[in-house]
Amino acid sequence: MRVRPGITGPATLKYRDEEALLAAQDDPERYNNDVLWPDKVRLNRQYVQNCSFWTDIRLILKTFTR
């Protein structure tokens, strides 16, 4: 399945404070490589496998309500 990039998604919402999270790490690059990136990939793959119109609506609402 091909996925077009968008402005929001599950990983974007979960890590919207990514800059602060990385700033709090002793080794931000390693934390990104070992923790953040694999989780973002997992979240986005899960989204692609289960995408639906209503999932997209929920994501859009969460984007604007937090």
Short mmCIF file of N, CA, C and O in Angstrom, two decimals:
data_model
loop_
_atom_site.label_atom_id
_atom_site.label_comp_id
_atom_site.label_asym_id
_atom_site.label_seq_id
_atom_site.Cartn_x
_atom_site.Cartn_y
_atom_site.Cartn_z
N MET A 1 0.84 -1.18 0.00
CA MET A 1 0.00 0.00 0.00
C MET A 1 0.89 1.25 0.00
O MET A 1 1.85 1.31 0.75
N ARG A 2 0.56 2.18 -0.81
CA ARG A 2 1.27 3.45 -0.85
C ARG A 2 0.57 4.44 0.07
O ARG A 2 -0.65 4.51 0.09
N VAL A 3 1.36 5.17 0.81
CA VAL A 3 0.81 6.13 1.76
C VAL A 3 1.38 7.50 1.43
O VAL A 3 2.59 7.68 1.38
N ARG A 4 0.50 8.43 1.24
CA ARG A 4 0.93 9.80 0.98
C ARG A 4 1.21 10.49 2.31
O ARG A 4 0.51 10.28 3.28
N PRO A 5 2.23 11.31 2.35
CA PRO A 5 2.52 12.02 3.61
C PRO A 5 1.39 12.98 3.95
O PRO A 5 0.72 13.52 3.07
N GLY A 6 1.19 13.15 5.24
CA GLY A 6 0.16 14.05 5.70
C GLY A 6 0.69 15.00 6.75
O GLY A 6 1.88 15.03 7.04
N ILE A 7 -0.21 15.74 7.35
CA ILE A 7 0.22 16.72 8.35
C ILE A 7 0.13 16.19 9.78
O ILE A 7 0.63 16.81 10.69
N THR A 8 -0.51 15.05 9.95
CA THR A 8 -0.62 14.48 11.28
C THR A 8 -0.68 12.96 11.18
O THR A 8 -0.88 12.41 10.10
N GLY A 9 -0.50 12.31 12.30
CA GLY A 9 -0.56 10.87 12.35
C GLY A 9 -0.31 10.42 13.78
O GLY A 9 -0.02 11.24 14.66
N PRO A 10 -0.42 9.13 14.04
CA PRO A 10 -0.28 8.65 15.41
C PRO A 10 1.10 8.95 16.01
O PRO A 10 1.20 9.35 17.17
N ALA A 11 2.15 8.82 15.24
CA ALA A 11 3.50 9.10 15.76
C ALA A 11 3.69 10.59 15.98
O ALA A 11 4.31 11.01 16.96
N THR A 12 3.15 11.39 15.09
CA THR A 12 3.23 12.85 15.24
C THR A 12 2.55 13.29 16.52
O THR A 12 3.07 14.14 17.26
N LEU A 13 1.41 12.71 16.81
CA LEU A 13 0.68 13.08 18.02
C LEU A 13 1.38 12.59 19.28
O LEU A 13 1.50 13.32 20.27
N LYS A 14 1.86 11.36 19.26
CA LYS A 14 2.51 10.81 20.44
C LYS A 14 3.79 11.58 20.78
O LYS A 14 4.10 11.81 21.95
N TYR A 15 4.52 11.99 19.75
CA TYR A 15 5.80 12.64 19.98
C TYR A 15 5.78 14.12 19.59
O TYR A 15 6.77 14.67 19.14
N ARG A 16 4.67 14.78 19.84
CA ARG A 16 4.59 16.20 19.50
C ARG A 16 5.55 17.03 20.33
O ARG A 16 5.87 18.13 19.95
N ASP A 17 6.00 16.53 21.47
CA ASP A 17 6.99 17.22 22.30
C ASP A 17 8.36 16.56 22.18
O ASP A 17 9.14 16.52 23.12
N GLU A 18 8.65 16.06 20.99
CA GLU A 18 9.88 15.30 20.76
C GLU A 18 11.13 16.11 21.06
O GLU A 18 12.09 15.59 21.64
N GLU A 19 11.14 17.37 20.72
CA GLU A 19 12.33 18.20 20.96
C GLU A 19 12.67 18.25 22.45
O GLU A 19 13.83 18.09 22.83
N ALA A 20 11.68 18.44 23.30
CA ALA A 20 11.91 18.49 24.74
C ALA A 20 12.33 17.11 25.26
O ALA A 20 13.20 17.01 26.13
N LEU A 21 11.73 16.08 24.72
CA LEU A 21 12.08 14.72 25.13
C LEU A 21 13.54 14.41 24.80
O LEU A 21 14.27 13.87 25.63
N LEU A 22 13.96 14.79 23.61
CA LEU A 22 15.34 14.56 23.22
C LEU A 22 16.31 15.42 24.03
O LEU A 22 17.40 14.98 24.39
N ALA A 23 15.91 16.64 24.34
CA ALA A 23 16.77 17.55 25.11
C ALA A 23 17.04 17.01 26.51
O ALA A 23 18.07 17.32 27.11
N ALA A 24 16.16 16.19 27.02
CA ALA A 24 16.31 15.65 28.36
C ALA A 24 17.21 14.41 28.40
O ALA A 24 17.51 13.90 29.49
N GLN A 25 17.67 13.95 27.24
CA GLN A 25 18.47 12.72 27.17
C GLN A 25 19.97 13.04 27.20
O GLN A 25 20.40 14.06 26.67
N ASP A 26 20.75 12.15 27.80
CA ASP A 26 22.21 12.30 27.79
C ASP A 26 22.77 12.12 26.38
O ASP A 26 23.72 12.80 26.00
N ASP A 27 22.18 11.20 25.63
CA ASP A 27 22.62 10.94 24.26
C ASP A 27 21.37 10.96 23.36
O ASP A 27 20.79 9.91 23.06
N PRO A 28 20.95 12.15 22.93
CA PRO A 28 19.71 12.26 22.18
C PRO A 28 19.70 11.47 20.87
O PRO A 28 18.67 10.89 20.51
N GLU A 29 20.82 11.43 20.18
CA GLU A 29 20.86 10.69 18.92
C GLU A 29 20.65 9.20 19.15
O GLU A 29 19.89 8.55 18.43
N ARG A 30 21.27 8.67 20.16
CA ARG A 30 21.10 7.25 20.47
C ARG A 30 19.66 6.96 20.91
O ARG A 30 19.06 5.96 20.50
N TYR A 31 19.10 7.84 21.74
CA TYR A 31 17.71 7.67 22.18
C TYR A 31 16.76 7.69 20.98
O TYR A 31 15.84 6.89 20.90
N ASN A 32 17.02 8.60 20.07
CA ASN A 32 16.19 8.66 18.87
C ASN A 32 16.31 7.37 18.08
O ASN A 32 15.29 6.79 17.66
N ASN A 33 17.52 6.90 17.88
CA ASN A 33 17.73 5.68 17.08
C ASN A 33 17.20 4.42 17.75
O ASN A 33 16.68 3.53 17.07
N ASP A 34 17.34 4.35 19.07
CA ASP A 34 16.98 3.13 19.79
C ASP A 34 15.53 3.09 20.28
O ASP A 34 14.97 2.02 20.45
N VAL A 35 14.96 4.25 20.53
CA VAL A 35 13.63 4.30 21.13
C VAL A 35 12.60 4.97 20.22
O VAL A 35 11.59 4.36 19.85
N LEU A 36 12.84 6.23 19.88
CA LEU A 36 11.83 6.99 19.15
C LEU A 36 11.57 6.45 17.75
O LEU A 36 10.41 6.20 17.38
N TRP A 37 12.62 6.31 16.98
CA TRP A 37 12.43 5.88 15.58
C TRP A 37 11.72 4.53 15.48
O TRP A 37 10.74 4.42 14.73
N PRO A 38 12.16 3.50 16.22
CA PRO A 38 11.44 2.23 16.11
C PRO A 38 9.96 2.34 16.51
O PRO A 38 9.10 1.71 15.90
N ASP A 39 9.67 3.14 17.53
CA ASP A 39 8.28 3.29 17.95
C ASP A 39 7.47 4.05 16.90
O ASP A 39 6.33 3.71 16.62
N LYS A 40 8.06 5.08 16.29
CA LYS A 40 7.36 5.81 15.23
C LYS A 40 7.05 4.90 14.05
O LYS A 40 5.95 4.94 13.49
N VAL A 41 8.01 4.08 13.68
CA VAL A 41 7.79 3.14 12.58
C VAL A 41 6.67 2.16 12.93
O VAL A 41 5.77 1.90 12.13
N ARG A 42 6.70 1.65 14.16
CA ARG A 42 5.66 0.72 14.61
C ARG A 42 4.28 1.39 14.56
O ARG A 42 3.32 0.82 14.04
N LEU A 43 4.18 2.60 15.09
CA LEU A 43 2.90 3.31 15.10
C LEU A 43 2.39 3.58 13.69
O LEU A 43 1.20 3.41 13.40
N ASN A 44 3.28 4.00 12.81
CA ASN A 44 2.86 4.32 11.45
C ASN A 44 2.51 3.06 10.65
O ASN A 44 1.55 3.08 9.86
N ARG A 45 3.21 1.97 10.88
CA ARG A 45 2.85 0.72 10.21
C ARG A 45 1.49 0.23 10.70
O ARG A 45 0.67 -0.24 9.91
N GLN A 46 1.26 0.35 11.99
CA GLN A 46 -0.04 -0.03 12.56
C GLN A 46 -1.16 0.82 11.95
O GLN A 46 -2.22 0.31 11.62
N TYR A 47 -0.89 2.11 11.80
CA TYR A 47 -1.88 2.99 11.19
C TYR A 47 -2.19 2.55 9.76
O TYR A 47 -3.35 2.44 9.38
N VAL A 48 -1.16 2.28 8.99
CA VAL A 48 -1.36 1.88 7.59
C VAL A 48 -2.17 0.59 7.51
O VAL A 48 -3.06 0.46 6.67
N GLN A 49 -1.90 -0.35 8.40
CA GLN A 49 -2.61 -1.62 8.37
C GLN A 49 -4.07 -1.50 8.81
O GLN A 49 -4.89 -2.34 8.46
N ASN A 50 -4.39 -0.46 9.57
CA ASN A 50 -5.74 -0.33 10.11
C ASN A 50 -6.41 1.00 9.76
O ASN A 50 -7.33 1.42 10.45
N CYS A 51 -5.95 1.65 8.71
CA CYS A 51 -6.47 2.97 8.40
C CYS A 51 -7.94 2.90 7.96
O CYS A 51 -8.39 1.92 7.39
N SER A 52 -8.64 3.97 8.32
CA SER A 52 -10.03 4.10 7.91
C SER A 52 -10.39 5.58 7.96
O SER A 52 -9.66 6.40 8.53
N PHE A 53 -11.49 5.91 7.38
CA PHE A 53 -11.98 7.28 7.40
C PHE A 53 -12.14 7.78 8.83
O PHE A 53 -11.72 8.88 9.18
N TRP A 54 -12.73 6.95 9.70
CA TRP A 54 -13.00 7.37 11.08
C TRP A 54 -11.72 7.49 11.90
O TRP A 54 -11.61 8.35 12.77
N THR A 55 -10.74 6.65 11.61
CA THR A 55 -9.44 6.79 12.27
C THR A 55 -8.82 8.13 11.90
O THR A 55 -8.29 8.84 12.75
N ASP A 56 -8.92 8.50 10.62
CA ASP A 56 -8.39 9.79 10.19
C ASP A 56 -9.12 10.95 10.88
O ASP A 56 -8.49 11.91 11.30
N ILE A 57 -10.42 10.85 11.00
CA ILE A 57 -11.19 11.91 11.68
C ILE A 57 -10.74 12.03 13.13
O ILE A 57 -10.52 13.15 13.64
N ARG A 58 -10.57 10.90 13.82
CA ARG A 58 -10.10 10.94 15.22
C ARG A 58 -8.72 11.58 15.32
O ARG A 58 -8.46 12.38 16.23
N LEU A 59 -7.82 11.25 14.41
CA LEU A 59 -6.48 11.82 14.43
C LEU A 59 -6.53 13.34 14.20
O LEU A 59 -5.82 14.10 14.86
N ILE A 60 -7.36 13.76 13.28
CA ILE A 60 -7.49 15.20 13.01
C ILE A 60 -8.04 15.91 14.24
O ILE A 60 -7.53 16.98 14.63
N LEU A 61 -9.05 15.35 14.88
CA LEU A 61 -9.61 15.96 16.09
C LEU A 61 -8.58 16.04 17.21
O LEU A 61 -8.47 17.05 17.90
N LYS A 62 -7.81 14.97 17.38
CA LYS A 62 -6.77 14.97 18.42
C LYS A 62 -5.70 16.02 18.12
O LYS A 62 -5.13 16.61 19.04
N THR A 63 -5.44 16.24 16.84
CA THR A 63 -4.44 17.23 16.45
C THR A 63 -4.85 18.62 16.92
O THR A 63 -4.03 19.40 17.39
N PHE A 64 -6.12 18.92 16.83
CA PHE A 64 -6.60 20.26 17.17
C PHE A 64 -7.06 20.42 18.60
O PHE A 64 -7.26 21.54 19.05
N THR A 65 -7.22 19.31 19.33
CA THR A 65 -7.75 19.43 20.69
C THR A 65 -6.69 19.33 21.77
O THR A 65 -6.98 19.52 22.93
N ARG A 66 -5.49 19.08 21.41
CA ARG A 66 -4.45 19.01 22.44
C ARG A 66 -3.50 20.15 22.36
O ARG A 66 -3.16 20.76 21.50
#
